[in-house]
Amino acid sequence: MNEERLQFWSLYLSRFATGFGYSTLALLIPFYIEVLNASDFMGGLFITGFTLAQTIVVIPLAWAGDRYDKKKVLLAVLSVSVVAYVAFANVQPIGDAVAVAAASMFGIELATSFADSTAFIGVRALQGAAVTGSGLMTLSLVGELADHGERANAIGKANSVRFLASILGMIIAGGLYQVVGFTPIYTVIVVSFALGLAGVWLYLPADETRSYGNPFSGLALNKRIITLTSFRAQYAVAVTVVRSWVAIYAGVSAARGGLAYAGLAVAFVLVAEKLTNMLCQPFTGRLSDGYGRSLFVFAGGGAYGLVALAVPFTPAIGTAVGLPGSYELIVPSLLSDLTGVGAGYSLLGKLGPAFVPLLVINGLLGVVDAFREPASMALFADEGADEGGIAASFGIRELVWRPGSVLGPMMAGWLWSRYGIETVFYVGGAFAVTGAITFAVVLTHFHGRGALTEW
């Protein structure tokens, strides 16, 4: 393997570790909601704690990446990731410490569920900071290493590696959780980060590019950035809410509006989106390089919203096509004896008519988003390269995402508690559709009718 490939694959390995950890928590959140006895609104804060921390760290980390050595910044955030996942394995002892601190310092006696949930939100915040730093640095370095005409393709490959990690993370986490619970899962995650740290340390050369001053100031008023922002600010609400609540919808109890599927069943639902996205992105990235990236942003974003509206109808769809009301996948006795899970073990738990339609619809969400994501990233990378601050450009991209990703889950938690879980998908889908329409209007206004195919 030549030197250039080693550089790219060291970055892909880091994205693999980050995606592995992130997807594992995405899968486990509905089970944490149940185990920690969190309220519907607190369940929304499990998402908001993560995204709020991302919002806070975007500008400092993007500035540090352009001003200093991106390799060192990446090594630092990968190390913080290790700390975060060790903390997840000990969230209930941390919750006990929170309760003791509240009692001794403020004289407040916290309920166990509230203290544990607060601890979980705090660790999620630490994870959010690390995930943002890793994403910014790896994408910035990939953008710098790739040639202009191949950026979307290179970014698509990087994202495909992340999606592969997400798939493995969800399947491993779903399978292990059913058998051994939370803690052993984090051992696997920490090992993956150790490998990522080693790859960056050994193979990635020092980053010698430097951008002085404030690269955000020039990029913030860039007309193309403003045009992309008109879409991305709204789309952030849609994606954050829909992705998070697909897992919650599949995993929480029926009493809370969910389907109450077992961990591995939820994993397969979430993997469907990651798998289709992973398989499509290298292809759609090449297409957007050749046929116009803004067209792919518009079409992919609008289609995402329309598909998301179908999620609450999956039970009715399954019933309409004749799927059984209840069925199980029983492990054969020979395998159950070998694995020690016991006779009659149900691999996916009890499934209902919604399972297959939800699997298909979530997979379709991955397909349509694969048209948008590499095109959007490449447009931001183009502007950053022209202005001398790729990390700052990706920082603006992240920053624009943050208000929606912070407020969206809070809104969704409130909607869930007040009007039912299905309203979360209606509102989330609507944000994607209006974002695509706004993007088309602003794009035409600033850049002319031909801009959809010219960018």
GROMACS .gro file of C-alpha atoms in nm:
model
  455
    1MET     CA    1   0.000   0.000   0.000
    2ASN     CA    2   0.150   0.335  -0.103
    3GLU     CA    3   0.199   0.631   0.128
    4GLU     CA    4  -0.106   0.825   0.007
    5ARG     CA    5  -0.338   0.531   0.069
    6LEU     CA    6  -0.198   0.483   0.418
    7GLN     CA    7  -0.275   0.847   0.493
    8PHE     CA    8  -0.635   0.810   0.378
    9TRP     CA    9  -0.687   0.480   0.557
   10SER     CA   10  -0.553   0.615   0.886
   11LEU     CA   11  -0.829   0.877   0.864
   12TYR     CA   12  -1.086   0.619   0.759
   13LEU     CA   13  -0.989   0.409   1.063
   14SER     CA   14  -1.053   0.706   1.291
   15ARG     CA   15  -1.394   0.759   1.133
   16PHE     CA   16  -1.460   0.389   1.179
   17ALA     CA   17  -1.395   0.409   1.554
   18THR     CA   18  -1.604   0.724   1.590
   19GLY     CA   19  -1.894   0.579   1.392
   20PHE     CA   20  -1.874   0.253   1.586
   21GLY     CA   21  -1.914   0.428   1.920
   22TYR     CA   22  -2.174   0.677   1.802
   23SER     CA   23  -2.398   0.413   1.646
   24THR     CA   24  -2.378   0.192   1.953
   25LEU     CA   25  -2.521   0.469   2.169
   26ALA     CA   26  -2.784   0.550   1.906
   27LEU     CA   27  -2.902   0.191   1.940
   28LEU     CA   28  -2.885   0.177   2.320
   29ILE     CA   29  -3.068   0.504   2.397
   30PRO     CA   30  -3.421   0.352   2.401
   31PHE     CA   31  -3.298   0.089   2.645
   32TYR     CA   32  -3.131   0.351   2.863
   33ILE     CA   33  -3.463   0.538   2.867
   34GLU     CA   34  -3.630   0.226   3.005
   35VAL     CA   35  -3.352   0.115   3.243
   36LEU     CA   36  -3.296   0.463   3.390
   37ASN     CA   37  -3.674   0.521   3.404
   38ALA     CA   38  -3.635   0.852   3.222
   39SER     CA   39  -3.937   1.064   3.131
   40ASP     CA   40  -4.029   1.130   2.766
   41PHE     CA   41  -3.887   1.482   2.790
   42MET     CA   42  -3.569   1.357   2.959
   43GLY     CA   43  -3.537   1.108   2.673
   44GLY     CA   44  -3.527   1.407   2.438
   45LEU     CA   45  -3.252   1.559   2.652
   46PHE     CA   46  -3.047   1.241   2.602
   47ILE     CA   47  -3.017   1.362   2.242
   48THR     CA   48  -2.994   1.733   2.323
   49GLY     CA   49  -2.706   1.688   2.570
   50PHE     CA   50  -2.504   1.536   2.288
   51THR     CA   51  -2.593   1.797   2.027
   52LEU     CA   52  -2.559   2.097   2.262
   53ALA     CA   53  -2.201   1.997   2.343
   54GLN     CA   54  -2.135   1.967   1.971
   55THR     CA   55  -2.263   2.321   1.924
   56ILE     CA   56  -2.034   2.461   2.192
   57VAL     CA   57  -1.714   2.299   2.061
   58VAL     CA   58  -1.756   2.349   1.685
   59ILE     CA   59  -1.591   2.691   1.656
   60PRO     CA   60  -1.299   2.629   1.898
   61LEU     CA   61  -1.216   2.294   1.740
   62ALA     CA   62  -1.247   2.421   1.381
   63TRP     CA   63  -1.027   2.721   1.466
   64ALA     CA   64  -0.771   2.494   1.634
   65GLY     CA   65  -0.768   2.266   1.331
   66ASP     CA   66  -0.690   2.550   1.091
   67ARG     CA   67  -0.449   2.727   1.326
   68TYR     CA   68  -0.253   2.425   1.453
   69ASP     CA   69  -0.169   2.067   1.358
   70LYS     CA   70  -0.491   1.879   1.274
   71LYS     CA   71  -0.323   1.548   1.351
   72LYS     CA   72  -0.259   1.650   1.713
   73VAL     CA   73  -0.613   1.781   1.751
   74LEU     CA   74  -0.746   1.453   1.614
   75LEU     CA   75  -0.534   1.249   1.855
   76ALA     CA   76  -0.667   1.458   2.145
   77VAL     CA   77  -1.034   1.413   2.057
   78LEU     CA   78  -0.989   1.039   2.002
   79SER     CA   79  -0.840   1.018   2.353
   80VAL     CA   80  -1.140   1.206   2.494
   81SER     CA   81  -1.362   0.953   2.320
   82VAL     CA   82  -1.200   0.672   2.517
   83VAL     CA   83  -1.275   0.855   2.842
   84ALA     CA   84  -1.639   0.904   2.739
   85TYR     CA   85  -1.703   0.537   2.665
   86VAL     CA   86  -1.540   0.426   2.988
   87ALA     CA   87  -1.779   0.667   3.162
   88PHE     CA   88  -2.080   0.517   2.982
   89ALA     CA   89  -1.988   0.182   3.133
   90ASN     CA   90  -2.012   0.343   3.477
   91VAL     CA   91  -2.307   0.578   3.431
   92GLN     CA   92  -2.504   0.456   3.734
   93PRO     CA   93  -2.210   0.495   3.977
   94ILE     CA   94  -2.161   0.843   3.829
   95GLY     CA   95  -2.531   0.905   3.891
   96ASP     CA   96  -2.483   0.804   4.255
   97ALA     CA   97  -2.198   1.055   4.278
   98VAL     CA   98  -2.423   1.325   4.128
   99ALA     CA   99  -2.687   1.252   4.392
  100VAL     CA  100  -2.431   1.266   4.674
  101ALA     CA  101  -2.285   1.593   4.542
  102ALA     CA  102  -2.630   1.752   4.514
  103ALA     CA  103  -2.716   1.651   4.870
  104SER     CA  104  -2.387   1.764   5.025
  105MET     CA  105  -2.340   2.089   4.830
  106PHE     CA  106  -2.698   2.213   4.786
  107GLY     CA  107  -2.903   2.008   5.030
  108ILE     CA  108  -3.111   1.870   4.742
  109GLU     CA  109  -3.219   1.507   4.744
  110LEU     CA  110  -3.237   1.380   4.386
  111ALA     CA  111  -3.441   1.082   4.277
  112THR     CA  112  -3.224   0.796   4.154
  113SER     CA  113  -3.376   0.808   3.805
  114PHE     CA  114  -3.313   1.183   3.778
  115ALA     CA  115  -2.953   1.156   3.904
  116ASP     CA  116  -2.872   0.867   3.672
  117SER     CA  117  -3.035   1.044   3.376
  118THR     CA  118  -2.840   1.361   3.453
  119ALA     CA  119  -2.516   1.163   3.462
  120PHE     CA  120  -2.602   1.003   3.130
  121ILE     CA  121  -2.669   1.345   2.973
  122GLY     CA  122  -2.331   1.468   3.100
  123VAL     CA  123  -2.145   1.174   2.949
  124ARG     CA  124  -2.339   1.219   2.626
  125ALA     CA  125  -2.212   1.578   2.619
  126LEU     CA  126  -1.852   1.454   2.647
  127GLN     CA  127  -1.919   1.208   2.367
  128GLY     CA  128  -2.071   1.485   2.154
  129ALA     CA  129  -1.762   1.702   2.185
  130ALA     CA  130  -1.536   1.412   2.085
  131VAL     CA  131  -1.753   1.304   1.791
  132THR     CA  132  -1.758   1.659   1.655
  133GLY     CA  133  -1.383   1.698   1.685
  134SER     CA  134  -1.317   1.367   1.515
  135GLY     CA  135  -1.559   1.445   1.233
  136LEU     CA  136  -1.417   1.792   1.170
  137MET     CA  137  -1.054   1.683   1.169
  138THR     CA  138  -1.095   1.367   0.961
  139LEU     CA  139  -1.311   1.538   0.698
  140SER     CA  140  -1.080   1.840   0.685
  141LEU     CA  141  -0.776   1.621   0.634
  142VAL     CA  142  -0.951   1.410   0.371
  143GLY     CA  143  -1.054   1.733   0.195
  144GLU     CA  144  -0.695   1.858   0.197
  145LEU     CA  145  -0.544   1.531   0.077
  146ALA     CA  146  -0.795   1.476  -0.208
  147ASP     CA  147  -0.774   1.648  -0.545
  148HIS     CA  148  -1.050   1.901  -0.623
  149GLY     CA  149  -1.222   1.682  -0.881
  150GLU     CA  150  -1.229   1.379  -0.650
  151ARG     CA  151  -1.332   1.539  -0.321
  152ALA     CA  152  -1.692   1.415  -0.313
  153ASN     CA  153  -1.572   1.066  -0.405
  154ALA     CA  154  -1.307   1.065  -0.129
  155ILE     CA  155  -1.554   1.202   0.125
  156GLY     CA  156  -1.809   0.943   0.014
  157LYS     CA  157  -1.555   0.668   0.083
  158ALA     CA  158  -1.479   0.817   0.426
  159ASN     CA  159  -1.848   0.822   0.506
  160SER     CA  160  -1.889   0.465   0.383
  161VAL     CA  161  -1.625   0.354   0.632
  162ARG     CA  162  -1.817   0.535   0.904
  163PHE     CA  163  -2.137   0.363   0.797
  164LEU     CA  164  -1.964   0.024   0.800
  165ALA     CA  165  -1.861   0.096   1.159
  166SER     CA  166  -2.217   0.196   1.238
  167ILE     CA  167  -2.349  -0.130   1.100
  168LEU     CA  168  -2.103  -0.340   1.299
  169GLY     CA  169  -2.158  -0.129   1.609
  170MET     CA  170  -2.533  -0.170   1.600
  171ILE     CA  171  -2.527  -0.543   1.533
  172ILE     CA  172  -2.263  -0.611   1.798
  173ALA     CA  173  -2.434  -0.385   2.052
  174GLY     CA  174  -2.779  -0.526   1.981
  175GLY     CA  175  -2.661  -0.885   2.012
  176LEU     CA  176  -2.446  -0.830   2.321
  177TYR     CA  177  -2.705  -0.621   2.504
  178GLN     CA  178  -2.964  -0.898   2.485
  179VAL     CA  179  -2.719  -1.142   2.643
  180VAL     CA  180  -2.479  -0.951   2.870
  181GLY     CA  181  -2.617  -0.599   2.915
  182PHE     CA  182  -2.443  -0.265   2.870
  183THR     CA  183  -2.092  -0.283   3.017
  184PRO     CA  184  -1.909  -0.540   2.797
  185ILE     CA  185  -2.012  -0.348   2.486
  186TYR     CA  186  -1.790  -0.058   2.586
  187THR     CA  187  -1.482  -0.279   2.601
  188VAL     CA  188  -1.523  -0.343   2.227
  189ILE     CA  189  -1.563   0.030   2.161
  190VAL     CA  190  -1.252   0.127   2.358
  191VAL     CA  191  -1.046  -0.131   2.166
  192SER     CA  192  -1.165   0.018   1.835
  193PHE     CA  193  -1.052   0.364   1.947
  194ALA     CA  194  -0.714   0.228   2.053
  195LEU     CA  195  -0.667   0.098   1.698
  196GLY     CA  196  -0.776   0.433   1.556
  197LEU     CA  197  -0.530   0.621   1.775
  198ALA     CA  198  -0.249   0.389   1.666
  199GLY     CA  199  -0.333   0.435   1.298
  200VAL     CA  200  -0.328   0.815   1.317
  201TRP     CA  201  -0.011   0.820   1.526
  202LEU     CA  202   0.182   0.584   1.298
  203TYR     CA  203   0.070   0.670   0.946
  204LEU     CA  204  -0.065   1.023   0.927
  205PRO     CA  205   0.205   1.287   0.870
  206ALA     CA  206   0.209   1.612   1.063
  207ASP     CA  207  -0.030   1.872   0.921
  208GLU     CA  208   0.175   2.172   0.812
  209THR     CA  209  -0.107   2.384   0.669
  210ARG     CA  210  -0.189   2.691   0.875
  211SER     CA  211  -0.464   2.948   0.845
  212TYR     CA  212  -0.414   3.266   1.047
  213GLY     CA  213  -0.669   3.525   1.140
  214ASN     CA  214  -1.038   3.442   1.145
  215PRO     CA  215  -1.135   3.230   0.842
  216PHE     CA  216  -1.496   3.223   0.966
  217SER     CA  217  -1.542   3.593   0.889
  218GLY     CA  218  -1.494   3.555   0.513
  219LEU     CA  219  -1.678   3.227   0.481
  220ALA     CA  220  -1.978   3.338   0.689
  221LEU     CA  221  -2.077   3.590   0.421
  222ASN     CA  222  -1.998   3.360   0.129
  223LYS     CA  223  -2.310   3.345  -0.091
  224ARG     CA  224  -2.276   2.975  -0.156
  225ILE     CA  225  -2.242   2.907   0.218
  226ILE     CA  226  -2.551   3.120   0.284
  227THR     CA  227  -2.741   2.929   0.016
  228LEU     CA  228  -2.647   2.593   0.166
  229THR     CA  229  -2.736   2.723   0.512
  230SER     CA  230  -3.092   2.798   0.401
  231PHE     CA  231  -3.139   2.424   0.354
  232ARG     CA  232  -2.913   2.280   0.619
  233ALA     CA  233  -3.055   2.473   0.915
  234GLN     CA  234  -3.398   2.318   0.858
  235TYR     CA  235  -3.272   1.978   0.749
  236ALA     CA  236  -3.084   1.943   1.078
  237VAL     CA  237  -3.414   1.926   1.265
  238ALA     CA  238  -3.543   1.657   1.031
  239VAL     CA  239  -3.243   1.426   1.038
  240THR     CA  240  -3.169   1.458   1.410
  241VAL     CA  241  -3.529   1.391   1.506
  242VAL     CA  242  -3.606   1.117   1.253
  243ARG     CA  243  -3.284   0.920   1.303
  244SER     CA  244  -3.307   0.936   1.681
  245TRP     CA  245  -3.676   0.856   1.705
  246VAL     CA  246  -3.666   0.562   1.464
  247ALA     CA  247  -3.454   0.388   1.728
  248ILE     CA  248  -3.676   0.508   2.011
  249TYR     CA  249  -3.994   0.411   1.822
  250ALA     CA  250  -3.859   0.062   1.759
  251GLY     CA  251  -3.728   0.003   2.111
  252VAL     CA  252  -3.948   0.166   2.375
  253SER     CA  253  -4.251  -0.006   2.523
  254ALA     CA  254  -4.591  -0.007   2.357
  255ALA     CA  255  -4.726   0.192   2.651
  256ARG     CA  256  -4.504   0.481   2.538
  257GLY     CA  257  -4.605   0.449   2.173
  258GLY     CA  258  -4.320   0.224   2.061
  259LEU     CA  259  -4.292  -0.125   1.916
  260ALA     CA  260  -4.095  -0.278   2.208
  261TYR     CA  261  -3.854  -0.472   1.986
  262ALA     CA  262  -3.547  -0.645   2.130
  263GLY     CA  263  -3.199  -0.500   2.094
  264LEU     CA  264  -3.094  -0.699   1.788
  265ALA     CA  265  -3.422  -0.624   1.610
  266VAL     CA  266  -3.369  -0.252   1.669
  267ALA     CA  267  -3.013  -0.296   1.542
  268PHE     CA  268  -3.135  -0.444   1.214
  269VAL     CA  269  -3.377  -0.155   1.166
  270LEU     CA  270  -3.102   0.103   1.218
  271VAL     CA  271  -2.850  -0.095   1.014
  272ALA     CA  272  -3.083  -0.080   0.713
  273GLU     CA  273  -3.032   0.297   0.689
  274LYS     CA  274  -2.657   0.276   0.744
  275LEU     CA  275  -2.609  -0.010   0.498
  276THR     CA  276  -2.795   0.152   0.210
  277ASN     CA  277  -2.622   0.484   0.277
  278MET     CA  278  -2.281   0.316   0.286
  279LEU     CA  279  -2.338   0.127  -0.039
  280CYS     CA  280  -2.476   0.429  -0.224
  281GLN     CA  281  -2.243   0.711  -0.116
  282PRO     CA  282  -1.936   0.625  -0.327
  283PHE     CA  283  -2.163   0.599  -0.634
  284THR     CA  284  -2.372   0.909  -0.559
  285GLY     CA  285  -2.055   1.103  -0.475
  286ARG     CA  286  -1.918   1.033  -0.823
  287LEU     CA  287  -2.252   1.127  -0.979
  288SER     CA  288  -2.264   1.458  -0.793
  289ASP     CA  289  -1.907   1.538  -0.904
  290GLY     CA  290  -2.025   1.505  -1.262
  291TYR     CA  291  -2.386   1.623  -1.271
  292GLY     CA  292  -2.420   1.903  -1.016
  293ARG     CA  293  -2.395   1.880  -0.640
  294SER     CA  294  -2.674   2.124  -0.556
  295LEU     CA  295  -2.925   1.913  -0.751
  296PHE     CA  296  -2.839   1.615  -0.531
  297VAL     CA  297  -2.874   1.824  -0.215
  298PHE     CA  298  -3.221   1.941  -0.321
  299ALA     CA  299  -3.353   1.605  -0.440
  300GLY     CA  300  -3.208   1.399  -0.157
  301GLY     CA  301  -3.325   1.639   0.113
  302GLY     CA  302  -3.681   1.668  -0.015
  303ALA     CA  303  -3.717   1.293  -0.064
  304TYR     CA  304  -3.593   1.231   0.291
  305GLY     CA  305  -3.882   1.431   0.433
  306LEU     CA  306  -4.142   1.250   0.225
  307VAL     CA  307  -4.012   0.906   0.323
  308ALA     CA  308  -3.994   1.001   0.693
  309LEU     CA  309  -4.368   1.074   0.695
  310ALA     CA  310  -4.433   0.703   0.635
  311VAL     CA  311  -4.263   0.574   0.952
  312PRO     CA  312  -4.569   0.592   1.183
  313PHE     CA  313  -4.774   0.400   0.925
  314THR     CA  314  -4.549   0.091   0.932
  315PRO     CA  315  -4.785  -0.116   1.153
  316ALA     CA  316  -5.075  -0.045   0.916
  317ILE     CA  317  -4.858  -0.118   0.611
  318GLY     CA  318  -4.749  -0.452   0.757
  319THR     CA  319  -5.106  -0.549   0.836
  320ALA     CA  320  -5.224  -0.443   0.490
  321VAL     CA  321  -4.971  -0.667   0.313
  322GLY     CA  322  -5.063  -0.964   0.532
  323LEU     CA  323  -4.768  -0.988   0.770
  324PRO     CA  324  -4.843  -1.191   1.086
  325GLY     CA  325  -4.944  -1.011   1.403
  326SER     CA  326  -4.665  -1.179   1.601
  327TYR     CA  327  -4.372  -1.399   1.505
  328GLU     CA  328  -4.027  -1.499   1.632
  329LEU     CA  329  -3.696  -1.628   1.498
  330ILE     CA  330  -3.602  -1.914   1.731
  331VAL     CA  331  -3.236  -2.019   1.749
  332PRO     CA  332  -3.194  -2.390   1.658
  333SER     CA  333  -3.127  -2.611   1.960
  334LEU     CA  334  -2.776  -2.702   1.841
  335LEU     CA  335  -2.674  -2.336   1.819
  336SER     CA  336  -2.845  -2.245   2.145
  337ASP     CA  337  -2.647  -2.517   2.322
  338LEU     CA  338  -2.320  -2.396   2.167
  339THR     CA  339  -2.382  -2.031   2.254
  340GLY     CA  340  -2.531  -2.097   2.596
  341VAL     CA  341  -2.842  -1.883   2.540
  342GLY     CA  342  -3.083  -2.158   2.634
  343ALA     CA  343  -3.340  -2.360   2.443
  344GLY     CA  344  -3.608  -2.167   2.257
  345TYR     CA  345  -3.408  -1.843   2.254
  346SER     CA  346  -3.568  -1.584   2.025
  347LEU     CA  347  -3.292  -1.410   1.831
  348LEU     CA  348  -3.490  -1.095   1.752
  349GLY     CA  349  -3.753  -1.122   2.024
  350LYS     CA  350  -4.122  -1.095   1.939
  351LEU     CA  351  -4.179  -0.912   1.611
  352GLY     CA  352  -4.496  -0.754   1.478
  353PRO     CA  353  -4.629  -0.649   1.136
  354ALA     CA  354  -4.439  -0.319   1.150
  355PHE     CA  355  -4.091  -0.476   1.151
  356VAL     CA  356  -4.037  -0.542   0.779
  357PRO     CA  357  -4.196  -0.213   0.660
  358LEU     CA  358  -3.989  -0.019   0.915
  359LEU     CA  359  -3.677  -0.200   0.794
  360VAL     CA  360  -3.754  -0.109   0.432
  361ILE     CA  361  -3.850   0.253   0.502
  362ASN     CA  362  -3.540   0.317   0.712
  363GLY     CA  363  -3.330   0.164   0.436
  364LEU     CA  364  -3.494   0.398   0.187
  365LEU     CA  365  -3.408   0.692   0.414
  366GLY     CA  366  -3.045   0.586   0.378
  367VAL     CA  367  -3.068   0.578  -0.001
  368VAL     CA  368  -3.214   0.928  -0.039
  369ASP     CA  369  -2.975   1.078   0.216
  370ALA     CA  370  -2.681   0.925   0.028
  371PHE     CA  371  -2.766   1.153  -0.264
  372ARG     CA  372  -2.742   1.459  -0.039
  373GLU     CA  373  -2.455   1.404   0.203
  374PRO     CA  374  -2.138   1.373  -0.012
  375ALA     CA  375  -2.262   1.651  -0.241
  376SER     CA  376  -2.321   1.883   0.056
  377MET     CA  377  -1.982   1.805   0.209
  378ALA     CA  378  -1.802   1.860  -0.121
  379LEU     CA  379  -1.969   2.201  -0.169
  380PHE     CA  380  -1.848   2.313   0.173
  381ALA     CA  381  -1.499   2.172   0.106
  382ASP     CA  382  -1.482   2.362  -0.224
  383GLU     CA  383  -1.557   2.694  -0.055
  384GLY     CA  384  -1.312   2.625   0.228
  385ALA     CA  385  -1.032   2.535  -0.013
  386ASP     CA  386  -1.090   2.852  -0.213
  387GLU     CA  387  -1.089   3.067   0.103
  388GLY     CA  388  -0.795   2.889   0.271
  389GLY     CA  389  -0.983   2.734   0.562
  390ILE     CA  390  -1.133   2.388   0.504
  391ALA     CA  391  -1.172   2.316   0.876
  392ALA     CA  392  -1.346   2.651   0.918
  393SER     CA  393  -1.578   2.569   0.628
  394PHE     CA  394  -1.670   2.236   0.785
  395GLY     CA  395  -1.697   2.418   1.117
  396ILE     CA  396  -1.961   2.649   0.969
  397ARG     CA  397  -2.132   2.344   0.823
  398GLU     CA  398  -2.143   2.190   1.171
  399LEU     CA  399  -2.245   2.516   1.338
  400VAL     CA  400  -2.539   2.567   1.103
  401TRP     CA  401  -2.654   2.216   1.193
  402ARG     CA  402  -2.644   2.275   1.567
  403PRO     CA  403  -2.953   2.489   1.644
  404GLY     CA  404  -3.178   2.232   1.479
  405SER     CA  405  -2.997   1.939   1.635
  406VAL     CA  406  -3.023   2.095   1.982
  407LEU     CA  407  -3.378   2.229   1.969
  408GLY     CA  408  -3.517   1.948   1.751
  409PRO     CA  409  -3.489   1.672   2.015
  410MET     CA  410  -3.630   1.901   2.284
  411MET     CA  411  -3.925   1.977   2.057
  412ALA     CA  412  -3.961   1.608   1.972
  413GLY     CA  413  -3.956   1.506   2.339
  414TRP     CA  414  -4.232   1.758   2.410
  415LEU     CA  415  -4.436   1.643   2.108
  416TRP     CA  416  -4.394   1.282   2.218
  417SER     CA  417  -4.518   1.351   2.570
  418ARG     CA  418  -4.804   1.575   2.455
  419TYR     CA  419  -4.933   1.440   2.124
  420GLY     CA  420  -4.778   1.097   2.073
  421ILE     CA  421  -4.467   0.961   1.909
  422GLU     CA  422  -4.609   0.966   1.555
  423THR     CA  423  -4.618   1.348   1.553
  424VAL     CA  424  -4.239   1.350   1.584
  425PHE     CA  425  -4.208   1.199   1.235
  426TYR     CA  426  -4.470   1.428   1.081
  427VAL     CA  427  -4.293   1.740   1.205
  428GLY     CA  428  -3.946   1.604   1.125
  429GLY     CA  429  -4.045   1.515   0.769
  430ALA     CA  430  -4.203   1.856   0.717
  431PHE     CA  431  -3.877   2.030   0.812
  432ALA     CA  432  -3.688   1.837   0.542
  433VAL     CA  433  -3.942   1.923   0.272
  434THR     CA  434  -3.953   2.294   0.360
  435GLY     CA  435  -3.573   2.300   0.375
  436ALA     CA  436  -3.546   2.163   0.021
  437ILE     CA  437  -3.801   2.413  -0.109
  438THR     CA  438  -3.623   2.703   0.064
  439PHE     CA  439  -3.290   2.589  -0.082
  440ALA     CA  440  -3.431   2.587  -0.436
  441VAL     CA  441  -3.578   2.936  -0.394
  442VAL     CA  442  -3.259   3.088  -0.246
  443LEU     CA  443  -3.038   2.909  -0.499
  444THR     CA  444  -3.242   3.044  -0.791
  445HIS     CA  445  -3.250   3.395  -0.643
  446PHE     CA  446  -2.874   3.420  -0.584
  447HIS     CA  447  -2.735   3.213  -0.869
  448GLY     CA  448  -2.997   3.182  -1.144
  449ARG     CA  449  -3.225   2.906  -1.266
  450GLY     CA  450  -2.942   2.693  -1.397
  451ALA     CA  451  -2.762   2.673  -1.063
  452LEU     CA  452  -2.915   2.336  -0.969
  453THR     CA  453  -2.705   2.167  -1.237
  454GLU     CA  454  -2.412   2.411  -1.255
  455TRP     CA  455  -2.282   2.382  -0.896
   0.00000   0.00000   0.00000
